[in-house]
Amino acid sequence: MTTDHPVRALAARLRGARRVTVLTGAGVSAASGVPTFRGPNGLWRRYRVEELATPQAFAREPRLVWDWYAWRREQIAACRPNRAHEVLAAWSVRHAAWRVITQNVDDLHLRAGTRELIRLHGSIWEMSCWAPCDRAPRRWRDERVPFPEPLPRCPHCAALARPAVVWFGEPLNARDLRAAHEAAACDVFIAAGTSALVYPAAGLIDAARARGAFTVEINLETTSASAAVDVAIQGAAEEVLPEIEALL
Ligand code: OAD
């Protein structure tokens, strides 16, 4: 449920803003059919992070980890961008200084046509060498669904390949993180569809506020960020963002 007033107030702010940054999380892809991580039907309710999304898990049981990622790739391959992705893509095309930073690995922002997308947690459609070998590029694209063999290999050294996503306990790519912090220096910062629990991504909301941004949250629920932002809009990203767009 959205209240009309904050949506109008945000639209008015956006009309006067030069730099706008939107941080997205799993909630933005929920309407496309991609499961979120937390919440009643979240992936981390059914699966254990330590068994599937850490380098230790991959070292121990690469097949189990790849089975899970192969299943998620199949799921995501069947999903299409929704209205939230479309609005954000349109903004990125229309305004050179409006940025999208995403924690999502599904690439739906890219498929919607978002320009200058900052992907903080990597992409489920990319791989890197687990070894790592010095002949392979840092990451390469591989959209095969399903894989011809259960365990994909580095085409350069034949060692195991891994999904080029950021696992728990791993640092974010320094260039992506720097780009995200640069984007946090903006007039309006919107956190959409994220529980704001995973750092350093969640810290961008505070970073933006500390640098003078007007901060906004769009979420179905109250999160750990709700009390700290200037305006918390309770609603679905795929509904609220088109409402805002219609007012711009
Ligand atoms: P979460 O699953 O933690 O949170 C999803 C948020 O989206 C929740 O706050 C929901 O209330 C909200 N939500 C659900 N549907 C929505 C909708 N239609 N519109 C608006 N909000 C909606 O997902 P993230 O915050 O993205 O990291 O999780 C952050 C990171 O934790 C992920 O990138 C992933 C995960 O473990 C790694 O794997 C490193």
Tab-separated table of C-alpha atoms and ligand atoms in Angstrom:
chain	number	residue	atom	x	y	z
A	1	MET	CA	0.000	0.000	0.000
A	2	THR	CA	1.458	3.389	-0.888
A	3	THR	CA	0.533	6.752	0.490
A	4	ASP	CA	0.170	9.354	-2.187
A	5	HIS	CA	1.912	12.174	-0.366
A	6	PRO	CA	5.499	10.816	-0.031
A	7	VAL	CA	5.423	9.656	-3.645
A	8	ARG	CA	4.515	13.161	-4.805
A	9	ALA	CA	7.104	14.707	-2.519
A	10	LEU	CA	9.776	12.386	-3.896
A	11	ALA	CA	8.757	13.119	-7.478
A	12	ALA	CA	9.090	16.846	-6.764
A	13	ARG	CA	12.595	16.298	-5.342
A	14	LEU	CA	13.593	14.189	-8.320
A	15	ARG	CA	12.448	16.890	-10.729
A	16	GLY	CA	14.963	19.262	-9.202
A	17	ALA	CA	17.762	16.743	-8.715
A	18	ARG	CA	20.869	16.511	-10.839
A	19	ARG	CA	22.436	13.390	-9.344
A	20	VAL	CA	20.168	10.536	-8.302
A	21	THR	CA	21.323	7.099	-7.189
A	22	VAL	CA	19.178	4.029	-6.649
A	23	LEU	CA	20.478	1.048	-4.660
A	24	THR	CA	18.462	-2.069	-5.419
A	25	GLY	CA	18.101	-5.407	-3.689
A	26	ALA	CA	16.282	-8.669	-4.227
A	27	GLY	CA	12.855	-7.071	-3.645
A	28	VAL	CA	13.155	-5.267	-6.988
A	29	SER	CA	13.330	-8.609	-8.803
A	30	ALA	CA	10.668	-10.320	-6.680
A	31	ALA	CA	7.842	-9.386	-9.059
A	32	SER	CA	9.842	-10.989	-11.880
A	33	GLY	CA	9.767	-14.288	-9.972
A	34	VAL	CA	13.303	-14.238	-8.546
A	35	PRO	CA	13.165	-15.329	-4.895
A	36	THR	CA	14.433	-12.918	-2.236
A	37	PHE	CA	16.944	-14.054	0.406
A	38	ARG	CA	15.165	-13.116	3.611
A	39	GLY	CA	11.521	-12.966	4.577
A	40	PRO	CA	8.899	-15.738	4.662
A	41	ASN	CA	9.833	-17.403	1.342
A	42	GLY	CA	13.449	-16.222	1.281
A	43	LEU	CA	16.229	-18.510	0.071
A	44	TRP	CA	18.076	-18.248	3.394
A	45	ARG	CA	15.036	-19.749	5.119
A	46	ARG	CA	15.462	-22.975	3.161
A	47	TYR	CA	19.207	-23.054	2.535
A	48	ARG	CA	22.262	-22.404	4.654
A	49	VAL	CA	24.603	-19.596	3.627
A	50	GLU	CA	27.637	-21.460	4.981
A	51	GLU	CA	26.882	-24.474	2.765
A	52	LEU	CA	26.263	-22.577	-0.465
A	53	ALA	CA	27.576	-19.029	-0.564
A	54	THR	CA	31.058	-19.019	0.934
A	55	PRO	CA	34.481	-19.879	-0.542
A	56	GLN	CA	34.825	-22.568	2.140
A	57	ALA	CA	31.625	-24.245	0.919
A	58	PHE	CA	32.912	-24.268	-2.656
A	59	ALA	CA	36.301	-25.660	-1.581
A	60	ARG	CA	34.516	-28.423	0.352
A	61	GLU	CA	31.686	-29.334	-2.006
A	62	PRO	CA	31.897	-27.619	-5.387
A	63	ARG	CA	29.252	-29.887	-6.848
A	64	LEU	CA	26.676	-28.974	-4.203
A	65	VAL	CA	27.380	-25.267	-4.676
A	66	TRP	CA	27.205	-25.534	-8.480
A	67	ASP	CA	23.954	-27.530	-8.274
A	68	TRP	CA	22.455	-24.657	-6.323
A	69	TYR	CA	23.741	-22.008	-8.728
A	70	ALA	CA	22.660	-24.083	-11.739
A	71	TRP	CA	19.159	-24.278	-10.231
A	72	ARG	CA	19.110	-20.516	-9.633
A	73	ARG	CA	20.363	-19.839	-13.176
A	74	GLU	CA	17.500	-21.931	-14.563
A	75	GLN	CA	15.007	-20.068	-12.405
A	76	ILE	CA	16.370	-16.652	-13.367
A	77	ALA	CA	16.628	-17.540	-17.077
A	78	ALA	CA	12.845	-17.872	-17.079
A	79	CYS	CA	12.343	-14.400	-15.518
A	80	ARG	CA	11.830	-11.097	-17.289
A	81	PRO	CA	12.510	-7.548	-16.071
A	82	ASN	CA	9.497	-5.919	-14.392
A	83	ARG	CA	8.226	-2.337	-14.285
A	84	ALA	CA	10.720	-1.392	-11.571
A	85	HIS	CA	13.659	-2.445	-13.770
A	86	GLU	CA	12.107	-0.651	-16.737
A	87	VAL	CA	11.649	2.658	-14.917
A	88	LEU	CA	15.201	2.596	-13.547
A	89	ALA	CA	16.559	1.768	-17.008
A	90	ALA	CA	14.611	4.669	-18.509
A	91	TRP	CA	16.041	7.035	-15.865
A	92	SER	CA	19.589	5.886	-16.590
A	93	VAL	CA	19.094	6.561	-20.283
A	94	ARG	CA	17.376	9.925	-19.792
A	95	HIS	CA	19.737	11.348	-17.160
A	96	ALA	CA	23.493	10.980	-17.535
A	97	ALA	CA	24.107	11.486	-13.801
A	98	TRP	CA	21.455	9.071	-12.482
A	99	ARG	CA	22.929	5.739	-11.391
A	100	VAL	CA	21.726	2.292	-10.402
A	101	ILE	CA	23.762	0.232	-7.944
A	102	THR	CA	22.497	-3.297	-7.513
A	103	GLN	CA	23.163	-6.144	-5.122
A	104	ASN	CA	21.286	-8.469	-7.474
A	105	VAL	CA	23.215	-11.024	-9.508
A	106	ASP	CA	20.317	-11.746	-11.894
A	107	ASP	CA	21.251	-9.138	-14.559
A	108	LEU	CA	17.601	-8.056	-14.950
A	109	HIS	CA	18.668	-4.387	-14.733
A	110	LEU	CA	21.030	-4.985	-17.647
A	111	ARG	CA	18.370	-6.794	-19.626
A	112	ALA	CA	16.039	-3.825	-19.082
A	113	GLY	CA	18.724	-1.603	-20.631
A	114	THR	CA	20.187	0.167	-17.570
A	115	ARG	CA	23.275	2.192	-18.409
A	116	GLU	CA	26.359	2.447	-16.194
A	117	LEU	CA	25.039	-0.257	-13.860
A	118	ILE	CA	27.181	-0.933	-10.789
A	119	ARG	CA	26.860	-4.616	-9.808
A	120	LEU	CA	28.218	-4.886	-6.287
A	121	HIS	CA	27.747	-8.646	-5.896
A	122	GLY	CA	28.712	-9.719	-9.422
A	123	SER	CA	26.634	-11.654	-11.924
A	124	ILE	CA	25.280	-15.180	-11.889
A	125	TRP	CA	25.890	-15.209	-15.673
A	126	GLU	CA	29.608	-14.729	-15.295
A	127	MET	CA	32.332	-17.069	-14.089
A	128	SER	CA	35.873	-16.832	-12.911
A	129	CYS	CA	38.636	-19.363	-12.446
A	130	TRP	CA	38.693	-20.921	-8.999
A	131	ALA	CA	42.439	-21.641	-9.246
A	132	PRO	CA	42.852	-18.732	-10.240
A	133	CYS	CA	44.932	-19.207	-13.342
A	134	ASP	CA	46.794	-16.279	-14.817
A	135	ARG	CA	45.621	-17.061	-18.352
A	136	ALA	CA	41.906	-16.554	-17.755
A	137	PRO	CA	40.276	-13.132	-17.824
A	138	ARG	CA	39.137	-11.957	-14.398
A	139	ARG	CA	35.646	-13.093	-15.337
A	140	TRP	CA	33.874	-14.312	-18.426
A	141	ARG	CA	30.276	-14.640	-19.493
A	142	ASP	CA	28.644	-18.070	-19.653
A	143	GLU	CA	24.871	-18.183	-20.105
A	144	ARG	CA	24.527	-21.901	-20.753
A	145	VAL	CA	21.498	-23.391	-19.023
A	146	PRO	CA	21.865	-26.216	-18.180
A	147	PHE	CA	25.601	-26.840	-18.307
A	148	PRO	CA	26.737	-29.649	-20.597
A	149	GLU	CA	28.596	-31.183	-17.660
A	150	PRO	CA	27.828	-30.776	-13.944
A	151	LEU	CA	31.010	-28.906	-13.054
A	152	PRO	CA	31.981	-26.070	-15.391
A	153	ARG	CA	35.707	-25.608	-15.960
A	154	CYS	CA	37.987	-22.710	-16.790
A	155	PRO	CA	38.433	-22.784	-20.594
A	156	HIS	CA	42.032	-21.600	-20.132
A	157	CYS	CA	43.505	-23.984	-17.546
A	158	ALA	CA	40.741	-26.600	-17.018
A	159	ALA	CA	40.605	-25.936	-13.276
A	160	LEU	CA	37.160	-25.574	-11.744
A	161	ALA	CA	35.243	-22.448	-12.662
A	162	ARG	CA	33.186	-20.674	-10.013
A	163	PRO	CA	30.253	-18.288	-10.284
A	164	ALA	CA	31.581	-14.713	-10.452
A	165	VAL	CA	29.412	-13.614	-7.560
A	166	VAL	CA	30.574	-12.240	-4.240
A	167	TRP	CA	30.274	-14.826	-1.509
A	168	PHE	CA	30.038	-14.133	2.200
A	169	GLY	CA	33.494	-13.452	3.602
A	170	GLU	CA	34.817	-12.172	0.265
A	171	PRO	CA	35.690	-8.556	-0.469
A	172	LEU	CA	33.719	-6.646	-3.068
A	173	ASN	CA	35.507	-5.668	-6.234
A	174	ALA	CA	37.412	-2.495	-5.319
A	175	ARG	CA	36.508	-0.668	-8.539
A	176	ASP	CA	32.793	-1.413	-8.149
A	177	LEU	CA	32.857	-0.316	-4.525
A	178	ARG	CA	34.647	2.906	-5.432
A	179	ALA	CA	32.104	3.601	-8.187
A	180	ALA	CA	29.287	2.957	-5.689
A	181	HIS	CA	30.756	5.391	-3.180
A	182	GLU	CA	31.166	8.003	-5.892
A	183	ALA	CA	27.534	7.491	-6.836
A	184	ALA	CA	26.525	7.909	-3.183
A	185	ALA	CA	27.556	11.554	-3.499
A	186	CYS	CA	24.210	12.563	-4.947
A	187	ASP	CA	21.153	14.760	-4.378
A	188	VAL	CA	18.670	11.931	-3.864
A	189	PHE	CA	19.552	8.376	-2.818
A	190	ILE	CA	16.841	5.700	-3.039
A	191	ALA	CA	17.207	2.230	-1.482
A	192	ALA	CA	14.632	-0.029	-3.144
A	193	GLY	CA	13.765	-3.616	-2.238
A	194	THR	CA	16.679	-4.268	0.075
A	195	SER	CA	16.639	-5.427	3.680
A	196	ALA	CA	19.714	-3.184	4.179
A	197	LEU	CA	21.382	-5.860	6.298
A	198	VAL	CA	24.370	-6.799	4.168
A	199	TYR	CA	27.436	-4.561	4.236
A	200	PRO	CA	29.168	-2.782	2.647
A	201	ALA	CA	26.154	-2.257	0.327
A	202	ALA	CA	23.855	-1.221	3.189
A	203	GLY	CA	26.430	1.329	4.349
A	204	LEU	CA	25.890	3.314	1.152
A	205	ILE	CA	22.634	4.689	2.562
A	206	ASP	CA	24.493	6.277	5.498
A	207	ALA	CA	27.316	7.360	3.221
A	208	ALA	CA	24.829	9.143	0.966
A	209	ARG	CA	23.127	10.870	3.891
A	210	ALA	CA	26.468	11.924	5.357
A	211	ARG	CA	27.247	13.589	2.042
A	212	GLY	CA	24.001	15.547	2.072
A	213	ALA	CA	21.720	13.343	-0.025
A	214	PHE	CA	17.992	13.221	0.613
A	215	THR	CA	17.496	9.528	1.403
A	216	VAL	CA	14.475	7.433	0.551
A	217	GLU	CA	13.483	3.823	1.052
A	218	ILE	CA	10.974	1.894	-1.049
A	219	ASN	CA	10.112	-1.434	0.558
A	220	LEU	CA	7.103	-3.587	1.344
A	221	GLU	CA	8.224	-3.702	4.958
A	222	THR	CA	10.038	-1.740	7.614
A	223	THR	CA	13.782	-2.453	7.519
A	224	SER	CA	16.813	-1.518	9.552
A	225	ALA	CA	17.170	1.516	7.274
A	226	SER	CA	13.578	2.782	7.610
A	227	ALA	CA	14.107	4.909	10.704
A	228	ALA	CA	17.262	6.496	9.337
A	229	VAL	CA	16.063	7.588	5.891
A	230	ASP	CA	14.332	10.909	5.262
A	231	VAL	CA	11.295	9.208	3.718
A	232	ALA	CA	10.290	5.539	3.929
A	233	ILE	CA	7.700	4.636	1.297
A	234	GLN	CA	5.939	1.403	2.071
A	235	GLY	CA	5.022	-0.297	-1.175
A	236	ALA	CA	6.124	-2.564	-3.988
A	237	ALA	CA	8.996	-1.239	-6.093
A	238	GLU	CA	7.241	-2.325	-9.296
A	239	GLU	CA	4.267	-0.126	-8.341
A	240	VAL	CA	5.911	2.822	-6.587
A	241	LEU	CA	8.606	3.469	-9.211
A	242	PRO	CA	6.079	3.662	-12.096
A	243	GLU	CA	3.929	5.988	-9.921
A	244	ILE	CA	6.916	8.271	-9.456
A	245	GLU	CA	7.806	8.045	-13.133
A	246	ALA	CA	4.275	9.108	-14.080
A	247	LEU	CA	4.740	12.279	-11.997
A	248	LEU	CA	8.110	13.280	-13.470
B	1	OAD	P1	16.773	-9.547	1.066
B	1	OAD	O1	16.107	-10.811	0.683
B	1	OAD	O2	17.575	-9.504	2.304
B	1	OAD	O3	15.673	-8.406	1.214
B	1	OAD	C1	14.695	-8.190	0.239
B	1	OAD	C2	13.888	-6.973	0.657
B	1	OAD	O4	12.970	-6.671	-0.373
B	1	OAD	C3	13.071	-7.175	1.954
B	1	OAD	O5	13.302	-6.069	2.797
B	1	OAD	C4	11.612	-7.192	1.440
B	1	OAD	O6	10.725	-6.581	2.377
B	1	OAD	C5	11.715	-6.362	0.194
B	1	OAD	N1	10.738	-6.656	-0.856
B	1	OAD	C6	10.245	-7.860	-1.249
B	1	OAD	N2	9.448	-7.715	-2.319
B	1	OAD	C7	9.436	-6.384	-2.611
B	1	OAD	C8	8.812	-5.589	-3.625
B	1	OAD	N3	8.032	-6.134	-4.552
B	1	OAD	N4	9.032	-4.262	-3.614
B	1	OAD	C9	9.809	-3.682	-2.668
B	1	OAD	N5	10.431	-4.380	-1.688
B	1	OAD	C10	10.248	-5.709	-1.669
B	1	OAD	O7	17.611	-9.077	-0.212
B	1	OAD	P2	18.828	-8.065	-0.291
B	1	OAD	O8	18.635	-6.898	0.591
B	1	OAD	O9	19.059	-7.812	-1.726
B	1	OAD	O10	24.186	-11.249	-1.038
B	1	OAD	O11	20.001	-8.957	0.276
B	1	OAD	C11	21.279	-8.444	0.280
B	1	OAD	C12	22.269	-9.528	-0.028
B	1	OAD	O12	22.100	-10.620	0.880
B	1	OAD	C13	22.111	-10.192	-1.391
B	1	OAD	O13	22.729	-9.472	-2.429
B	1	OAD	C14	22.780	-11.500	-1.176
B	1	OAD	C15	22.090	-11.844	0.111
B	1	OAD	O14	22.575	-12.866	0.846
B	1	OAD	C16	25.086	-12.184	-1.338
B	1	OAD	O15	24.763	-13.261	-1.774
B	1	OAD	C17	26.491	-11.728	-1.112
